[in-house]
Amino acid sequence: MSSGVAVDLEDIWIRFGDFVAVKEANVAIKGGDFFSFLGPSGCGKTTILRAVSGFLDPSQGQIRIGGKDMSGIGPNKRPTALIFQNLALFPLMKVWENISFSMEVTGASAKQRRKRADELLDMIALDGQGDKLPSELSGGQKQRVAIARALCANPDVLLLDEPLSALDLKLRQHMRTELREIQQRVGITFIYITHDQGEALTMSDNVAVMKAGVIDQIDTGHNIYDHPATPFVASFVGENNVFRGRVKEIKGNEALISTNRSGDLLSSISPSQVGKLAVGDDAMMFIRPEALQLGPAKKSSKTTISANVINEEFEGNSFSVFLEGDGGKSVKMSVPNGGQDKISDRGEVLSLHYNANNAVAMPAGELASE
Amino acid sequence: MKSDSLIRIALGAYLLIFFSYLLGPLLVMSLTAFNSASFPSVSPWACFTYEWFDVLLRDKHIRDGIYYSVIIGIGTVTLSVSMGLAASIVLTQVWPRLRSTYYTLIIAPILIPGVVLGISTLVFWDRVGAFLGVSDETALYGLFHNGLFLTILGQSTFIASYAMLVFVARLQRFDTGLTEAALDLGATHTQAFRKILLPFMRPAIASAAVLAFLASFENYNTTTFTIIDYKTLTTVLAQKVRLGINPSISSLAFIVIVLTVFAALVFEATHHNRKRKDAIAQGKVTPVKKGILPPFMHGNAAAFGLVALACVVIVMIGTAGKHDPQVCKADVREARMLETERRIKVLNETRALREQSEPAESTPNKPALAPSGAFGGVFAPTNLTEDDAEPETETPKGGSGAFDNVFAPTNLDTED
Ligand SMILES: Nc1ncnc2c1ncn2[C@@H]1O[C@H](COP(=O)(O)OP(=O)(O)OP(=O)(O)O)[C@@H](O)[C@H]1O
Ligand SMILES: [Mg+2]
């Protein structure tokens, strides 16, 4: 098995006429990494992947695979294999012919091809189904055939374009672990595209979050979740409560933000934004629902928010309490289910405490639309 | 409720009229192929016969015509299917802004009258020859003035457009992602074309080929100009119509109709069968248990029709050798003779009656001409136009003499 090779995107711009689909993308993907592009629909994820696999040339910039410049090299000459968003299995070929197509074009004998296809069918737990047509497989099975077909080409880099989006929840979760296992087994570089943040966080070593053609942040899943760099990332990845305000004071990597509703609140500054936030700037502060805790009323504290309860929902492992927040938006608090009947009553005023380390402040910006 | 059934009756009547309008001529034509009358006709029905098939098979012109029609058909199919395929691929992949212009350009030959295409093909290749400066003796000159070559090219100009329309319809359903997937897996563009696009296009190629062959086979307008010293079935038939036809043409039509119906039924039956198999594979339909009928005929009307048609054709071929219409023909001849004699008698009697009333006038001519003159009455000048087409074979030998006397003075008597 090949140990994966690195993929570098250097200052990539991709334009369709006047429309800029990808803007100034700089990405360094390590060999053997499971790397995800995460972003809402239409943000340019597929476009980046097509540029990497060679189906379109970036308008500007350089793509290197294993250190080698890929400009002018066609998709059939690149060491990549792409799993298409719609799978693109060949409908007129049997499953085993589909899988071994990459060997057929190099002139391998039918016997060799069949042998390799059977090995791969074994690996994807579809042994004995080689003689079916793709139309006779279930969605998850097609998925696995597409993966096997791509792996059969022995690529150095496997590109996956939302391969799980068509599957139902259970199967999707199952396939996540399966994909991760396959990646660890074959050890090649995976570049994975998704608009599902759960998928990106569970599977990836590193994630790039995109918004309308721009890459906002590249980091580990952990850091993306805990230290989002932009309001978009903070609101797109996971649930978050946003507080708008003005910077009143800055102390090291902490800022005091005066909000309309909750008074002055203390927050850490997102590591990448330290130094970019100045006193008097419009700022946004984010606190995760699970970082809020019930506590006694302490009016003076800079890490306390008091608000009226709007309603409460029981979610099994936790309670979600919604309180009145800024500008018509509610503040959500998540309380683990410890056996209590309920957390609060409607209209009750609660005091919510948080640790300033768990709050992130950054310059104000665009939020992900719900 | 009442108006409902009224509508249904009206609809039924309409369908009846519609289908008799569509199929009536074919049915009548088929029947005339089996009537021994020497002009294609159904009534009066003379004798059931297969002899026109025999006449047809012995006709060298028709045989040559069919032979060249088939050769030209094959050439046209090859040329127009490949040109149409190329054109359709370009059409679905060209720059969108040029697409409609390109489409109009390619579709134009269908809109241009075939006659114009024929003449321009002829003129164009003659000019090409002149431009290249080829002299009369060279092979190239021969090629540029060869009827087969020119006809294939001439027909292909517009048949390729038909083929392209068929291909475009199919290509619009092609997922270009499949070609990309093939390229991604290391296939060259040629391999992607051969292994992915071509298999996908196969059904369309088959239908385009059939369409092209039929269009070529039945083409007259273009062919008549480009064929020069060769002949195709259509040009032979056109010539025959000009010179007067006999029912052997009906027998040809009958063969063509039977073949067409046969092909349609085969297609329908296999199509039905395939759909059924798919449905069974997907578990939508349960396969039938063993019955009296073979499984492929289950609920398959086309397969029934196919078997029935095959039986009829086999019976016809089987009886063709044994069936001898000579006896019947003799009977018909005799019946006619008797009929003629009866009429002569009637005429004689009326004449005798008349003579009694005006004895002086017609006495001189009477003895010699009486019988023939009477017969001539049947073919009186007013009847002449429709009856002269009926060739001699049917008419008793004796009658022809009488025929000559159509304008005999005695006839004038019967006129008033
Ligand atoms: N060939 C093209 N010509 C013009 N615009 C294009 C083309 N391909 C993509 N785009 C535009 O580029 C943008 C990004 O498209 P892309 O397919 O990369 O989105 P995506 O992030 O993959 O979305 P999704 O999650 O829905 O698949 C879209 O606005 C799309 O309209
Ligand atoms: Mg996409």
PDB file of C-alpha atoms and ligand atoms in Angstrom, chain A residues 16 19 21 39-48 85 161-162 193 195, ligand 1:
ATOM      1  CA  PHE A  16     -16.518  30.838 -14.165  1.00  0.00           C
ATOM      2  CA  PHE A  19     -18.235  34.510 -11.061  1.00  0.00           C
ATOM      3  CA  ALA A  21     -16.177  30.133  -7.311  1.00  0.00           C
ATOM      4  CA  GLY A  39     -19.136  24.242   3.884  1.00  0.00           C
ATOM      5  CA  PRO A  40     -22.719  24.966   2.936  1.00  0.00           C
ATOM      6  CA  SER A  41     -24.127  24.008  -0.457  1.00  0.00           C
ATOM      7  CA  GLY A  42     -22.712  25.964  -3.363  1.00  0.00           C
ATOM      8  CA  CYS A  43     -19.637  27.257  -1.559  1.00  0.00           C
ATOM      9  CA  GLY A  44     -17.216  25.735  -4.071  1.00  0.00           C
ATOM     10  CA  LYS A  45     -16.250  22.425  -2.502  1.00  0.00           C
ATOM     11  CA  THR A  46     -16.882  20.307  -5.606  1.00  0.00           C
ATOM     12  CA  THR A  47     -15.106  22.916  -7.685  1.00  0.00           C
ATOM     13  CA  ILE A  48     -11.940  22.558  -5.602  1.00  0.00           C
ATOM     14  CA  GLN A  85     -21.238  13.100  -5.621  1.00  0.00           C
ATOM     15  CA  ASP A 161     -17.423  14.280  -2.920  1.00  0.00           C
ATOM     16  CA  GLU A 162     -20.174  14.022  -0.297  1.00  0.00           C
ATOM     17  CA  ILE A 193     -16.110  16.931   1.014  1.00  0.00           C
ATOM     18  CA  HIS A 195     -21.678  19.952   4.236  1.00  0.00           C
TER      19      HIS A 195
HETATM   20  N1  LIG C   1     -19.245  24.886 -14.735  1.00  0.00           N
HETATM   21  C1  LIG C   1     -19.702  25.910 -13.995  1.00  0.00           C
HETATM   22  N2  LIG C   1     -20.038  27.075 -14.581  1.00  0.00           N
HETATM   23  C2  LIG C   1     -20.479  28.112 -13.855  1.00  0.00           C
HETATM   24  N3  LIG C   1     -20.628  28.106 -12.518  1.00  0.00           N
HETATM   25  C3  LIG C   1     -20.314  26.966 -11.867  1.00  0.00           C
HETATM   26  C4  LIG C   1     -19.852  25.808 -12.569  1.00  0.00           C
HETATM   27  N4  LIG C   1     -19.621  24.829 -11.676  1.00  0.00           N
HETATM   28  C5  LIG C   1     -19.933  25.349 -10.471  1.00  0.00           C
HETATM   29  N5  LIG C   1     -20.339  26.636 -10.568  1.00  0.00           N
HETATM   30  C6  LIG C   1     -20.743  27.523  -9.472  1.00  0.00           C
HETATM   31  O1  LIG C   1     -19.753  27.486  -8.500  1.00  0.00           O
HETATM   32  C7  LIG C   1     -20.323  27.495  -7.223  1.00  0.00           C
HETATM   33  C8  LIG C   1     -19.759  26.344  -6.409  1.00  0.00           C
HETATM   34  O2  LIG C   1     -20.205  25.134  -6.948  1.00  0.00           O
HETATM   35  P1  LIG C   1     -19.810  23.727  -6.329  1.00  0.00           P
HETATM   36  O3  LIG C   1     -20.379  22.676  -7.192  1.00  0.00           O
HETATM   37  O4  LIG C   1     -18.364  23.707  -6.102  1.00  0.00           O
HETATM   38  O5  LIG C   1     -20.605  23.776  -4.952  1.00  0.00           O
HETATM   39  P2  LIG C   1     -20.527  22.731  -3.749  1.00  0.00           P
HETATM   40  O6  LIG C   1     -19.860  23.423  -2.649  1.00  0.00           O
HETATM   41  O7  LIG C   1     -19.965  21.459  -4.202  1.00  0.00           O
HETATM   42  O8  LIG C   1     -22.072  22.594  -3.407  1.00  0.00           O
HETATM   43  P3  LIG C   1     -22.883  21.261  -3.021  1.00  0.00           P
HETATM   44  O9  LIG C   1     -22.654  21.033  -1.562  1.00  0.00           O
HETATM   45  O10 LIG C   1     -24.305  21.687  -3.267  1.00  0.00           O
HETATM   46  O11 LIG C   1     -22.434  20.164  -3.881  1.00  0.00           O
HETATM   47  C9  LIG C   1     -21.807  27.430  -7.381  1.00  0.00           C
HETATM   48  O12 LIG C   1     -22.352  28.701  -7.148  1.00  0.00           O
HETATM   49  C10 LIG C   1     -22.006  27.028  -8.803  1.00  0.00           C
HETATM   50  O13 LIG C   1     -23.131  27.656  -9.324  1.00  0.00           O
END
